[in-house]
Amino acid sequence: MTLSDEVATALFEGRGVVALETTIVVHGLPAPINLEVASECDKAVRNAGSVPATIGVLNGKIVVGLRDDELEELASPRRRAAKLSARDLGLALANEVDGATTVAGTIAVARALNIAVMATGGLGGVHRAAQQSFDESADLTALSRTSVAVVASGVKSILDIAATLERLDSLGVPVVGYRTLKFPGFYRSDSGLSLDWSVESPRDAAKAFLAHRLFSPTGMLVANPVDASAQLDATLHDDALASALRKASELGATGKEVTPVLLSEFANYTGGKSVQVNRELVVANATVASQIAVEIARSRS
Ligand code: PSU
Ligand code: MN
């Protein structure tokens, strides 16, 4: 594992550090917006007081704190970077390949370094028709055993959101709304499902997570809705979803291709509008994650 000097120093000094994933950059967003979004997330974390730690695998080494040029390299199509969940990390290192980490892969690395917070767009979860396919993101099981607070705009709306909330319940992963009791719907601010808990500030989120950690090995999902003014129109969302699900089934997408295919079909159908919403929400999540990390660092010192 290689740490950038900046991340190593921040960890040593006990500053707030936010882990950022790379699957959203390499497999989740189209070029060239993907790299712009990555750099906006990096800035958002810095502006809110923490140090960003973008995580990926380059030439079989985990890099924590990828530089811009390294991220560009990782995202370049000719590198054919794999999509790495937690279970893939050891194999990627042994095979000396390149790979982008999912939420599951990223929190596994973050936890090993005592990084307590990560930001992403939308958590993975239970796919529609999972009764047949058994397709449930390893993000869920990873969160059930990894003590990291993940700030996301709920779970991706391509999923069965209600089933995902049930699984998070079974797995003992707390879900807390950030200034809301309405569970966000990724591209939409409200999924129509409600939550038992909310926090009103980064400080309260930090307090809740630190208290949770005393009793439980699981992470926590901090659900931060996209601003209502930026969300995708409801009808456009539902039409795009129907079209994306149809396309994915026509293409016969399975396994780790499913999510990237659905997101890319969403982008096509909406003429790039879904990408703009995705951009907006992930940058906002990076800000909240950074504020929470600052509070955790403060309480540790
Ligand atoms: N959030 C986004 N876009 C993404 C992802 C999250 O806005 O592409 C990625 C994350 O890396 C997450 C992954 O862990 O999608 C889930 O993939 P799967 O459904 O295959 O587990
Ligand atoms: Mn899957």
PDB file of C-alpha atoms and ligand atoms in Angstrom:
ATOM      1  CA  MET A   1       0.000   0.000   0.000  1.00  0.00           C
ATOM      2  CA  THR A   2       1.291   3.468  -0.862  1.00  0.00           C
ATOM      3  CA  LEU A   3       0.110   6.563   0.974  1.00  0.00           C
ATOM      4  CA  SER A   4       0.608  10.019  -0.447  1.00  0.00           C
ATOM      5  CA  ASP A   5       2.716  12.248   1.806  1.00  0.00           C
ATOM      6  CA  GLU A   6      -0.284  14.446   2.376  1.00  0.00           C
ATOM      7  CA  VAL A   7      -2.541  11.602   3.538  1.00  0.00           C
ATOM      8  CA  ALA A   8       0.207  10.033   5.659  1.00  0.00           C
ATOM      9  CA  THR A   9       0.855  13.373   7.372  1.00  0.00           C
ATOM     10  CA  ALA A  10      -2.851  14.045   7.929  1.00  0.00           C
ATOM     11  CA  LEU A  11      -3.325  10.604   9.498  1.00  0.00           C
ATOM     12  CA  PHE A  12      -0.243  11.021  11.666  1.00  0.00           C
ATOM     13  CA  GLU A  13      -1.428  14.423  12.847  1.00  0.00           C
ATOM     14  CA  GLY A  14      -4.943  13.137  13.489  1.00  0.00           C
ATOM     15  CA  ARG A  15      -6.587  15.476  10.993  1.00  0.00           C
ATOM     16  CA  GLY A  16      -9.895  14.728   9.321  1.00  0.00           C
ATOM     17  CA  VAL A  17      -9.458  12.438   6.314  1.00  0.00           C
ATOM     18  CA  VAL A  18     -12.187  11.400   3.853  1.00  0.00           C
ATOM     19  CA  ALA A  19     -11.839   8.307   1.692  1.00  0.00           C
ATOM     20  CA  LEU A  20     -13.077   8.734  -1.895  1.00  0.00           C
ATOM     21  CA  GLU A  21     -13.763   5.808  -4.197  1.00  0.00           C
ATOM     22  CA  THR A  22     -12.708   5.414  -7.811  1.00  0.00           C
ATOM     23  CA  THR A  23     -15.351   3.132  -9.337  1.00  0.00           C
ATOM     24  CA  ILE A  24     -17.661   6.115  -9.744  1.00  0.00           C
ATOM     25  CA  VAL A  25     -14.862   7.822 -11.704  1.00  0.00           C
ATOM     26  CA  VAL A  26     -13.735   4.871 -13.816  1.00  0.00           C
ATOM     27  CA  HIS A  27     -16.991   2.954 -14.338  1.00  0.00           C
ATOM     28  CA  GLY A  28     -19.826   5.206 -13.136  1.00  0.00           C
ATOM     29  CA  LEU A  29     -19.481   8.503 -15.007  1.00  0.00           C
ATOM     30  CA  PRO A  30     -18.631   9.301 -18.632  1.00  0.00           C
ATOM     31  CA  ALA A  31     -15.363  11.003 -19.651  1.00  0.00           C
ATOM     32  CA  PRO A  32     -14.379  13.800 -19.420  1.00  0.00           C
ATOM     33  CA  ILE A  33     -16.898  14.746 -16.707  1.00  0.00           C
ATOM     34  CA  ASN A  34     -15.674  11.881 -14.524  1.00  0.00           C
ATOM     35  CA  LEU A  35     -12.307  13.543 -13.860  1.00  0.00           C
ATOM     36  CA  GLU A  36     -13.928  16.945 -13.366  1.00  0.00           C
ATOM     37  CA  VAL A  37     -16.242  15.454 -10.742  1.00  0.00           C
ATOM     38  CA  ALA A  38     -13.292  13.781  -9.030  1.00  0.00           C
ATOM     39  CA  SER A  39     -11.457  17.061  -8.809  1.00  0.00           C
ATOM     40  CA  GLU A  40     -14.586  18.863  -7.537  1.00  0.00           C
ATOM     41  CA  CYS A  41     -14.952  16.232  -4.796  1.00  0.00           C
ATOM     42  CA  ASP A  42     -11.298  16.664  -3.887  1.00  0.00           C
ATOM     43  CA  LYS A  43     -11.796  20.435  -3.579  1.00  0.00           C
ATOM     44  CA  ALA A  44     -15.057  20.074  -1.649  1.00  0.00           C
ATOM     45  CA  VAL A  45     -13.310  17.895   0.946  1.00  0.00           C
ATOM     46  CA  ARG A  46     -10.472  20.411   1.281  1.00  0.00           C
ATOM     47  CA  ASN A  47     -12.789  23.421   1.521  1.00  0.00           C
ATOM     48  CA  ALA A  48     -14.642  21.772   4.395  1.00  0.00           C
ATOM     49  CA  GLY A  49     -11.422  21.152   6.321  1.00  0.00           C
ATOM     50  CA  SER A  50     -10.385  17.525   5.748  1.00  0.00           C
ATOM     51  CA  VAL A  51      -7.820  15.867   3.509  1.00  0.00           C
ATOM     52  CA  PRO A  52      -9.123  13.756   0.598  1.00  0.00           C
ATOM     53  CA  ALA A  53      -7.795  10.216   0.245  1.00  0.00           C
ATOM     54  CA  THR A  54      -8.778   8.925  -3.183  1.00  0.00           C
ATOM     55  CA  ILE A  55      -8.216   5.175  -3.257  1.00  0.00           C
ATOM     56  CA  GLY A  56      -7.446   2.878  -6.179  1.00  0.00           C
ATOM     57  CA  VAL A  57      -5.097   0.125  -7.322  1.00  0.00           C
ATOM     58  CA  LEU A  58      -2.309   0.975  -9.791  1.00  0.00           C
ATOM     59  CA  ASN A  59       0.082  -1.719 -11.028  1.00  0.00           C
ATOM     60  CA  GLY A  60      -0.964  -4.005  -8.206  1.00  0.00           C
ATOM     61  CA  LYS A  61      -0.413  -1.440  -5.444  1.00  0.00           C
ATOM     62  CA  ILE A  62      -3.157   0.165  -3.384  1.00  0.00           C
ATOM     63  CA  VAL A  63      -2.664   3.915  -3.594  1.00  0.00           C
ATOM     64  CA  VAL A  64      -4.278   6.042  -0.895  1.00  0.00           C
ATOM     65  CA  GLY A  65      -4.287   9.665  -1.998  1.00  0.00           C
ATOM     66  CA  LEU A  66      -4.125   9.287  -5.786  1.00  0.00           C
ATOM     67  CA  ARG A  67      -2.719  12.368  -7.535  1.00  0.00           C
ATOM     68  CA  ASP A  68      -4.608  13.896 -10.470  1.00  0.00           C
ATOM     69  CA  ASP A  69      -2.240  12.336 -12.998  1.00  0.00           C
ATOM     70  CA  GLU A  70      -2.518   8.918 -11.339  1.00  0.00           C
ATOM     71  CA  LEU A  71      -6.305   9.110 -11.367  1.00  0.00           C
ATOM     72  CA  GLU A  72      -6.256  10.134 -15.012  1.00  0.00           C
ATOM     73  CA  GLU A  73      -4.059   7.133 -15.751  1.00  0.00           C
ATOM     74  CA  LEU A  74      -6.367   4.800 -13.816  1.00  0.00           C
ATOM     75  CA  ALA A  75      -9.407   6.140 -15.703  1.00  0.00           C
ATOM     76  CA  SER A  76      -7.778   5.899 -19.113  1.00  0.00           C
ATOM     77  CA  PRO A  77      -9.622   3.220 -21.146  1.00  0.00           C
ATOM     78  CA  ARG A  78      -6.402   1.579 -22.304  1.00  0.00           C
ATOM     79  CA  ARG A  79      -5.547   0.624 -18.703  1.00  0.00           C
ATOM     80  CA  ARG A  80      -8.775  -1.406 -18.556  1.00  0.00           C
ATOM     81  CA  ALA A  81      -8.955  -0.919 -14.797  1.00  0.00           C
ATOM     82  CA  ALA A  82     -11.038  -3.583 -13.087  1.00  0.00           C
ATOM     83  CA  LYS A  83     -13.901  -2.890 -10.700  1.00  0.00           C
ATOM     84  CA  LEU A  84     -12.714  -4.000  -7.288  1.00  0.00           C
ATOM     85  CA  SER A  85     -14.973  -4.894  -4.432  1.00  0.00           C
ATOM     86  CA  ALA A  86     -13.486  -5.881  -1.059  1.00  0.00           C
ATOM     87  CA  ARG A  87     -13.076  -9.509  -2.093  1.00  0.00           C
ATOM     88  CA  ASP A  88     -11.047  -8.578  -5.182  1.00  0.00           C
ATOM     89  CA  LEU A  89      -8.325  -6.523  -3.494  1.00  0.00           C
ATOM     90  CA  GLY A  90      -5.935  -9.351  -2.629  1.00  0.00           C
ATOM     91  CA  LEU A  91      -6.248 -10.847  -6.108  1.00  0.00           C
ATOM     92  CA  ALA A  92      -5.670  -7.499  -7.786  1.00  0.00           C
ATOM     93  CA  LEU A  93      -2.468  -7.050  -5.793  1.00  0.00           C
ATOM     94  CA  ALA A  94      -1.254 -10.582  -6.431  1.00  0.00           C
ATOM     95  CA  ASN A  95      -1.930 -10.204 -10.167  1.00  0.00           C
ATOM     96  CA  GLU A  96      -0.412  -6.709 -10.280  1.00  0.00           C
ATOM     97  CA  VAL A  97      -3.335  -5.214 -12.168  1.00  0.00           C
ATOM     98  CA  ASP A  98      -5.049  -1.811 -12.135  1.00  0.00           C
ATOM     99  CA  GLY A  99      -8.410  -1.379 -10.475  1.00  0.00           C
ATOM    100  CA  ALA A 100     -10.964   1.098  -9.226  1.00  0.00           C
ATOM    101  CA  THR A 101     -12.436   0.442  -5.808  1.00  0.00           C
ATOM    102  CA  THR A 102     -16.177   0.306  -5.081  1.00  0.00           C
ATOM    103  CA  VAL A 103     -17.629   1.473  -1.777  1.00  0.00           C
ATOM    104  CA  ALA A 104     -16.965  -2.028  -0.407  1.00  0.00           C
ATOM    105  CA  GLY A 105     -13.352  -2.017  -1.636  1.00  0.00           C
ATOM    106  CA  THR A 106     -12.753   1.544  -0.484  1.00  0.00           C
ATOM    107  CA  ILE A 107     -14.015   1.107   3.070  1.00  0.00           C
ATOM    108  CA  ALA A 108     -11.941  -2.052   3.492  1.00  0.00           C
ATOM    109  CA  VAL A 109      -8.812   0.007   2.780  1.00  0.00           C
ATOM    110  CA  ALA A 110     -10.028   3.029   4.759  1.00  0.00           C
ATOM    111  CA  ARG A 111     -10.712   0.914   7.837  1.00  0.00           C
ATOM    112  CA  ALA A 112      -7.221  -0.551   7.738  1.00  0.00           C
ATOM    113  CA  LEU A 113      -5.842   2.994   7.981  1.00  0.00           C
ATOM    114  CA  ASN A 114      -8.323   4.185  10.617  1.00  0.00           C
ATOM    115  CA  ILE A 115     -10.013   6.534   8.137  1.00  0.00           C
ATOM    116  CA  ALA A 116     -13.522   6.830   9.569  1.00  0.00           C
ATOM    117  CA  VAL A 117     -15.490   8.536   6.801  1.00  0.00           C
ATOM    118  CA  MET A 118     -16.041   8.078   3.072  1.00  0.00           C
ATOM    119  CA  ALA A 119     -18.189   9.838   0.485  1.00  0.00           C
ATOM    120  CA  THR A 120     -19.849   8.468  -2.612  1.00  0.00           C
ATOM    121  CA  GLY A 121     -22.873   9.143  -4.824  1.00  0.00           C
ATOM    122  CA  GLY A 122     -25.201   6.261  -4.048  1.00  0.00           C
ATOM    123  CA  LEU A 123     -24.530   3.082  -2.134  1.00  0.00           C
ATOM    124  CA  GLY A 124     -25.002  -0.239  -3.923  1.00  0.00           C
ATOM    125  CA  GLY A 125     -27.843  -2.461  -2.768  1.00  0.00           C
ATOM    126  CA  VAL A 126     -30.447  -5.040  -3.675  1.00  0.00           C
ATOM    127  CA  HIS A 127     -31.172  -5.089  -7.403  1.00  0.00           C
ATOM    128  CA  ARG A 128     -34.688  -5.348  -8.783  1.00  0.00           C
ATOM    129  CA  ALA A 129     -35.661  -8.978  -9.304  1.00  0.00           C
ATOM    130  CA  ALA A 130     -32.918 -10.050  -6.919  1.00  0.00           C
ATOM    131  CA  GLN A 131     -35.272 -12.884  -5.940  1.00  0.00           C
ATOM    132  CA  GLN A 132     -34.164 -14.533  -9.190  1.00  0.00           C
ATOM    133  CA  SER A 133     -30.700 -13.112  -9.783  1.00  0.00           C
ATOM    134  CA  PHE A 134     -29.464 -12.952  -6.159  1.00  0.00           C
ATOM    135  CA  ASP A 135     -27.807  -9.682  -7.209  1.00  0.00           C
ATOM    136  CA  GLU A 136     -27.152  -7.748  -4.043  1.00  0.00           C
ATOM    137  CA  SER A 137     -24.200  -5.376  -3.893  1.00  0.00           C
ATOM    138  CA  ALA A 138     -21.321  -6.432  -1.665  1.00  0.00           C
ATOM    139  CA  ASP A 139     -21.434  -2.818  -0.427  1.00  0.00           C
ATOM    140  CA  LEU A 140     -24.107  -3.978   2.008  1.00  0.00           C
ATOM    141  CA  THR A 141     -22.205  -6.872   3.533  1.00  0.00           C
ATOM    142  CA  ALA A 142     -19.017  -4.795   3.552  1.00  0.00           C
ATOM    143  CA  LEU A 143     -20.797  -2.056   5.522  1.00  0.00           C
ATOM    144  CA  SER A 144     -22.036  -4.704   7.946  1.00  0.00           C
ATOM    145  CA  ARG A 145     -18.469  -5.540   8.950  1.00  0.00           C
ATOM    146  CA  THR A 146     -16.539  -2.332   8.369  1.00  0.00           C
ATOM    147  CA  SER A 147     -16.650   0.544  10.813  1.00  0.00           C
ATOM    148  CA  VAL A 148     -16.757   3.465   8.378  1.00  0.00           C
ATOM    149  CA  ALA A 149     -19.439   6.159   8.036  1.00  0.00           C
ATOM    150  CA  VAL A 150     -20.478   6.396   4.382  1.00  0.00           C
ATOM    151  CA  VAL A 151     -22.112   9.612   3.190  1.00  0.00           C
ATOM    152  CA  ALA A 152     -24.304   8.919   0.144  1.00  0.00           C
ATOM    153  CA  SER A 153     -27.571  10.127  -1.365  1.00  0.00           C
ATOM    154  CA  GLY A 154     -29.191   6.906  -0.259  1.00  0.00           C
ATOM    155  CA  VAL A 155     -28.810   3.937  -2.558  1.00  0.00           C
ATOM    156  CA  LYS A 156     -28.937   4.145  -6.332  1.00  0.00           C
ATOM    157  CA  SER A 157     -32.504   4.435  -7.604  1.00  0.00           C
ATOM    158  CA  ILE A 158     -31.851   1.692 -10.167  1.00  0.00           C
ATOM    159  CA  LEU A 159     -32.191  -0.669  -7.174  1.00  0.00           C
ATOM    160  CA  ASP A 160     -35.026  -2.072  -5.111  1.00  0.00           C
ATOM    161  CA  ILE A 161     -34.777   0.649  -2.474  1.00  0.00           C
ATOM    162  CA  ALA A 162     -37.257  -0.835  -0.002  1.00  0.00           C
ATOM    163  CA  ALA A 163     -35.551  -4.244  -0.104  1.00  0.00           C
ATOM    164  CA  THR A 164     -32.166  -2.563   0.381  1.00  0.00           C
ATOM    165  CA  LEU A 165     -33.385  -0.786   3.515  1.00  0.00           C
ATOM    166  CA  GLU A 166     -34.654  -4.115   4.834  1.00  0.00           C
ATOM    167  CA  ARG A 167     -31.273  -5.717   4.217  1.00  0.00           C
ATOM    168  CA  LEU A 168     -29.464  -2.859   5.964  1.00  0.00           C
ATOM    169  CA  ASP A 169     -31.773  -3.460   8.909  1.00  0.00           C
ATOM    170  CA  SER A 170     -31.016  -7.204   8.967  1.00  0.00           C
ATOM    171  CA  LEU A 171     -27.304  -6.506   8.666  1.00  0.00           C
ATOM    172  CA  GLY A 172     -27.384  -4.118  11.636  1.00  0.00           C
ATOM    173  CA  VAL A 173     -26.263  -1.083   9.621  1.00  0.00           C
ATOM    174  CA  PRO A 174     -27.822   2.145  10.923  1.00  0.00           C
ATOM    175  CA  VAL A 175     -29.236   4.532   8.348  1.00  0.00           C
ATOM    176  CA  VAL A 176     -29.492   8.150   9.371  1.00  0.00           C
ATOM    177  CA  GLY A 177     -30.979  10.953   7.324  1.00  0.00           C
ATOM    178  CA  TYR A 178     -28.907  14.093   7.084  1.00  0.00           C
ATOM    179  CA  ARG A 179     -31.373  16.811   8.088  1.00  0.00           C
ATOM    180  CA  THR A 180     -34.279  14.661   6.908  1.00  0.00           C
ATOM    181  CA  LEU A 181     -36.382  11.655   7.861  1.00  0.00           C
ATOM    182  CA  LYS A 182     -37.101  10.938   4.205  1.00  0.00           C
ATOM    183  CA  PHE A 183     -34.777   8.375   2.687  1.00  0.00           C
ATOM    184  CA  PRO A 184     -33.206   9.980  -0.408  1.00  0.00           C
ATOM    185  CA  GLY A 185     -33.720   8.445  -3.843  1.00  0.00           C
ATOM    186  CA  PHE A 186     -30.293   9.196  -5.380  1.00  0.00           C
ATOM    187  CA  TYR A 187     -31.332  11.213  -8.499  1.00  0.00           C
ATOM    188  CA  ARG A 188     -34.430  12.279  -6.504  1.00  0.00           C
ATOM    189  CA  SER A 189     -34.380  13.857  -3.041  1.00  0.00           C
ATOM    190  CA  ASP A 190     -37.100  11.622  -1.635  1.00  0.00           C
ATOM    191  CA  SER A 191     -37.478   7.907  -2.358  1.00  0.00           C
ATOM    192  CA  GLY A 192     -40.893   7.840  -0.664  1.00  0.00           C
ATOM    193  CA  LEU A 193     -39.514   5.709   2.179  1.00  0.00           C
ATOM    194  CA  SER A 194     -38.994   7.091   5.651  1.00  0.00           C
ATOM    195  CA  LEU A 195     -36.276   6.718   8.240  1.00  0.00           C
ATOM    196  CA  ASP A 196     -36.305   6.357  12.024  1.00  0.00           C
ATOM    197  CA  TRP A 197     -33.365   8.671  12.625  1.00  0.00           C
ATOM    198  CA  SER A 198     -31.906  11.918  11.409  1.00  0.00           C
ATOM    199  CA  VAL A 199     -29.044  14.194  12.442  1.00  0.00           C
ATOM    200  CA  GLU A 200     -29.050  17.941  12.110  1.00  0.00           C
ATOM    201  CA  SER A 201     -25.315  18.647  11.968  1.00  0.00           C
ATOM    202  CA  PRO A 202     -21.921  17.115  11.168  1.00  0.00           C
ATOM    203  CA  ARG A 203     -21.218  17.173  14.892  1.00  0.00           C
ATOM    204  CA  ASP A 204     -24.329  15.105  15.644  1.00  0.00           C
ATOM    205  CA  ALA A 205     -23.447  12.664  12.861  1.00  0.00           C
ATOM    206  CA  ALA A 206     -19.943  12.272  14.343  1.00  0.00           C
ATOM    207  CA  LYS A 207     -21.349  11.763  17.834  1.00  0.00           C
ATOM    208  CA  ALA A 208     -23.820   9.153  16.625  1.00  0.00           C
ATOM    209  CA  PHE A 209     -21.166   7.231  14.688  1.00  0.00           C
ATOM    210  CA  LEU A 210     -18.630   7.299  17.530  1.00  0.00           C
ATOM    211  CA  ALA A 211     -21.312   6.063  19.940  1.00  0.00           C
ATOM    212  CA  HIS A 212     -22.389   3.356  17.475  1.00  0.00           C
ATOM    213  CA  ARG A 213     -18.804   2.159  17.167  1.00  0.00           C
ATOM    214  CA  LEU A 214     -18.653   1.400  20.883  1.00  0.00           C
ATOM    215  CA  PHE A 215     -21.196  -1.375  20.453  1.00  0.00           C
ATOM    216  CA  SER A 216     -21.097  -2.470  16.862  1.00  0.00           C
ATOM    217  CA  PRO A 217     -18.586  -3.493  14.209  1.00  0.00           C
ATOM    218  CA  THR A 218     -20.750  -2.122  11.395  1.00  0.00           C
ATOM    219  CA  GLY A 219     -20.481   1.094   9.466  1.00  0.00           C
ATOM    220  CA  MET A 220     -23.241   3.674   9.201  1.00  0.00           C
ATOM    221  CA  LEU A 221     -25.021   5.156   6.196  1.00  0.00           C
ATOM    222  CA  VAL A 222     -25.462   8.917   6.376  1.00  0.00           C
ATOM    223  CA  ALA A 223     -28.140   9.631   3.786  1.00  0.00           C
ATOM    224  CA  ASN A 224     -27.794  13.103   2.322  1.00  0.00           C
ATOM    225  CA  PRO A 225     -30.468  13.998  -0.250  1.00  0.00           C
ATOM    226  CA  VAL A 226     -29.675  15.895  -3.413  1.00  0.00           C
ATOM    227  CA  ASP A 227     -30.998  19.427  -3.255  1.00  0.00           C
ATOM    228  CA  ALA A 228     -34.617  19.432  -4.503  1.00  0.00           C
ATOM    229  CA  SER A 229     -33.751  22.187  -6.971  1.00  0.00           C
ATOM    230  CA  ALA A 230     -31.163  19.931  -8.623  1.00  0.00           C
ATOM    231  CA  GLN A 231     -33.048  16.627  -8.683  1.00  0.00           C
ATOM    232  CA  LEU A 232     -34.126  14.834 -11.838  1.00  0.00           C
ATOM    233  CA  ASP A 233     -37.727  15.370 -12.948  1.00  0.00           C
ATOM    234  CA  ALA A 234     -39.874  12.509 -11.597  1.00  0.00           C
ATOM    235  CA  THR A 235     -41.354  11.433 -14.932  1.00  0.00           C
ATOM    236  CA  LEU A 236     -38.036  11.655 -16.720  1.00  0.00           C
ATOM    237  CA  HIS A 237     -36.504   9.579 -13.912  1.00  0.00           C
ATOM    238  CA  ASP A 238     -39.092   6.828 -14.177  1.00  0.00           C
ATOM    239  CA  ASP A 239     -38.967   6.717 -17.972  1.00  0.00           C
ATOM    240  CA  ALA A 240     -35.172   6.617 -17.963  1.00  0.00           C
ATOM    241  CA  LEU A 241     -35.216   3.848 -15.394  1.00  0.00           C
ATOM    242  CA  ALA A 242     -37.638   1.742 -17.421  1.00  0.00           C
ATOM    243  CA  SER A 243     -35.524   2.227 -20.524  1.00  0.00           C
ATOM    244  CA  ALA A 244     -32.260   1.461 -18.701  1.00  0.00           C
ATOM    245  CA  LEU A 245     -33.657  -1.733 -17.181  1.00  0.00           C
ATOM    246  CA  ARG A 246     -34.866  -2.832 -20.631  1.00  0.00           C
ATOM    247  CA  LYS A 247     -31.460  -2.105 -22.203  1.00  0.00           C
ATOM    248  CA  ALA A 248     -29.577  -3.936 -19.472  1.00  0.00           C
ATOM    249  CA  SER A 249     -31.721  -7.006 -19.940  1.00  0.00           C
ATOM    250  CA  GLU A 250     -31.362  -6.832 -23.763  1.00  0.00           C
ATOM    251  CA  LEU A 251     -27.600  -6.644 -23.332  1.00  0.00           C
ATOM    252  CA  GLY A 252     -27.729  -9.542 -20.893  1.00  0.00           C
ATOM    253  CA  ALA A 253     -25.696  -7.581 -18.343  1.00  0.00           C
ATOM    254  CA  THR A 254     -24.791  -9.570 -15.245  1.00  0.00           C
ATOM    255  CA  GLY A 255     -22.552  -9.272 -12.189  1.00  0.00           C
ATOM    256  CA  LYS A 256     -20.435  -6.167 -11.878  1.00  0.00           C
ATOM    257  CA  GLU A 257     -21.497  -4.819 -15.301  1.00  0.00           C
ATOM    258  CA  VAL A 258     -25.107  -4.294 -14.215  1.00  0.00           C
ATOM    259  CA  THR A 259     -24.668  -1.024 -12.325  1.00  0.00           C
ATOM    260  CA  PRO A 260     -22.355   0.678 -14.881  1.00  0.00           C
ATOM    261  CA  VAL A 261     -24.690  -0.334 -17.742  1.00  0.00           C
ATOM    262  CA  LEU A 262     -27.767   1.024 -15.949  1.00  0.00           C
ATOM    263  CA  LEU A 263     -26.041   4.308 -15.073  1.00  0.00           C
ATOM    264  CA  SER A 264     -24.793   4.776 -18.603  1.00  0.00           C
ATOM    265  CA  GLU A 265     -28.218   4.038 -20.116  1.00  0.00           C
ATOM    266  CA  PHE A 266     -29.691   6.512 -17.664  1.00  0.00           C
ATOM    267  CA  ALA A 267     -27.240   9.127 -18.925  1.00  0.00           C
ATOM    268  CA  ASN A 268     -28.114   8.386 -22.580  1.00  0.00           C
ATOM    269  CA  TYR A 269     -31.838   8.539 -22.035  1.00  0.00           C
ATOM    270  CA  THR A 270     -31.734  11.774 -20.045  1.00  0.00           C
ATOM    271  CA  GLY A 271     -29.298  13.421 -22.462  1.00  0.00           C
ATOM    272  CA  GLY A 272     -26.723  13.780 -19.709  1.00  0.00           C
ATOM    273  CA  LYS A 273     -29.097  15.250 -17.125  1.00  0.00           C
ATOM    274  CA  SER A 274     -28.617  12.293 -14.775  1.00  0.00           C
ATOM    275  CA  VAL A 275     -24.866  12.884 -14.936  1.00  0.00           C
ATOM    276  CA  GLN A 276     -25.323  16.490 -13.812  1.00  0.00           C
ATOM    277  CA  VAL A 277     -27.472  15.367 -10.872  1.00  0.00           C
ATOM    278  CA  ASN A 278     -24.926  12.687  -9.994  1.00  0.00           C
ATOM    279  CA  ARG A 279     -22.216  15.343 -10.061  1.00  0.00           C
ATOM    280  CA  GLU A 280     -24.183  17.697  -7.831  1.00  0.00           C
ATOM    281  CA  LEU A 281     -24.976  15.084  -5.220  1.00  0.00           C
ATOM    282  CA  VAL A 282     -21.565  13.453  -4.925  1.00  0.00           C
ATOM    283  CA  VAL A 283     -19.838  16.821  -4.458  1.00  0.00           C
ATOM    284  CA  ALA A 284     -22.380  17.740  -1.756  1.00  0.00           C
ATOM    285  CA  ASN A 285     -21.720  14.382  -0.078  1.00  0.00           C
ATOM    286  CA  ALA A 286     -17.975  15.053  -0.128  1.00  0.00           C
ATOM    287  CA  THR A 287     -18.584  18.316   1.739  1.00  0.00           C
ATOM    288  CA  VAL A 288     -20.736  16.691   4.438  1.00  0.00           C
ATOM    289  CA  ALA A 289     -18.268  13.787   4.788  1.00  0.00           C
ATOM    290  CA  SER A 290     -15.435  16.265   5.270  1.00  0.00           C
ATOM    291  CA  GLN A 291     -17.353  18.178   7.943  1.00  0.00           C
ATOM    292  CA  ILE A 292     -18.093  14.913   9.785  1.00  0.00           C
ATOM    293  CA  ALA A 293     -14.432  13.844   9.562  1.00  0.00           C
ATOM    294  CA  VAL A 294     -13.376  17.174  11.073  1.00  0.00           C
ATOM    295  CA  GLU A 295     -15.721  16.580  14.016  1.00  0.00           C
ATOM    296  CA  ILE A 296     -14.441  13.025  14.518  1.00  0.00           C
ATOM    297  CA  ALA A 297     -10.846  14.285  14.464  1.00  0.00           C
ATOM    298  CA  ARG A 298     -11.718  16.998  16.985  1.00  0.00           C
ATOM    299  CA  SER A 299     -13.313  14.533  19.372  1.00  0.00           C
ATOM    300  CA  ARG A 300     -10.318  12.200  19.150  1.00  0.00           C
ATOM    301  CA  SER A 301      -7.804  14.916  20.062  1.00  0.00           C
TER     302      SER A 301
HETATM  303  N1  PSU B   1     -22.236   6.079  -6.641  1.00  0.00           N
HETATM  304  C1  PSU B   1     -22.401   6.700  -7.835  1.00  0.00           C
HETATM  305  N2  PSU B   1     -21.928   6.081  -8.955  1.00  0.00           N
HETATM  306  C2  PSU B   1     -21.306   4.856  -8.896  1.00  0.00           C
HETATM  307  C3  PSU B   1     -21.145   4.213  -7.627  1.00  0.00           C
HETATM  308  C4  PSU B   1     -21.628   4.863  -6.529  1.00  0.00           C
HETATM  309  O1  PSU B   1     -22.963   7.803  -7.905  1.00  0.00           O
HETATM  310  O2  PSU B   1     -20.892   4.334  -9.932  1.00  0.00           O
HETATM  311  C5  PSU B   1     -20.442   2.865  -7.561  1.00  0.00           C
HETATM  312  C6  PSU B   1     -19.815   2.611  -6.177  1.00  0.00           C
HETATM  313  O3  PSU B   1     -18.463   2.247  -6.370  1.00  0.00           O
HETATM  314  C7  PSU B   1     -20.608   1.453  -5.609  1.00  0.00           C
HETATM  315  C8  PSU B   1     -20.873   0.693  -6.886  1.00  0.00           C
HETATM  316  O4  PSU B   1     -19.899   0.728  -4.634  1.00  0.00           O
HETATM  317  O5  PSU B   1     -21.297   1.738  -7.766  1.00  0.00           O
HETATM  318  C9  PSU B   1     -21.906  -0.395  -6.703  1.00  0.00           C
HETATM  319  O6  PSU B   1     -21.710  -1.368  -7.689  1.00  0.00           O
HETATM  320  P1  PSU B   1     -22.443  -2.793  -7.570  1.00  0.00           P
HETATM  321  O7  PSU B   1     -23.882  -2.468  -7.693  1.00  0.00           O
HETATM  322  O8  PSU B   1     -21.914  -3.604  -8.704  1.00  0.00           O
HETATM  323  O9  PSU B   1     -22.071  -3.353  -6.235  1.00  0.00           O
HETATM  324 MN    MN B   2     -24.026  -6.884  -8.226  1.00  0.00          MN
END
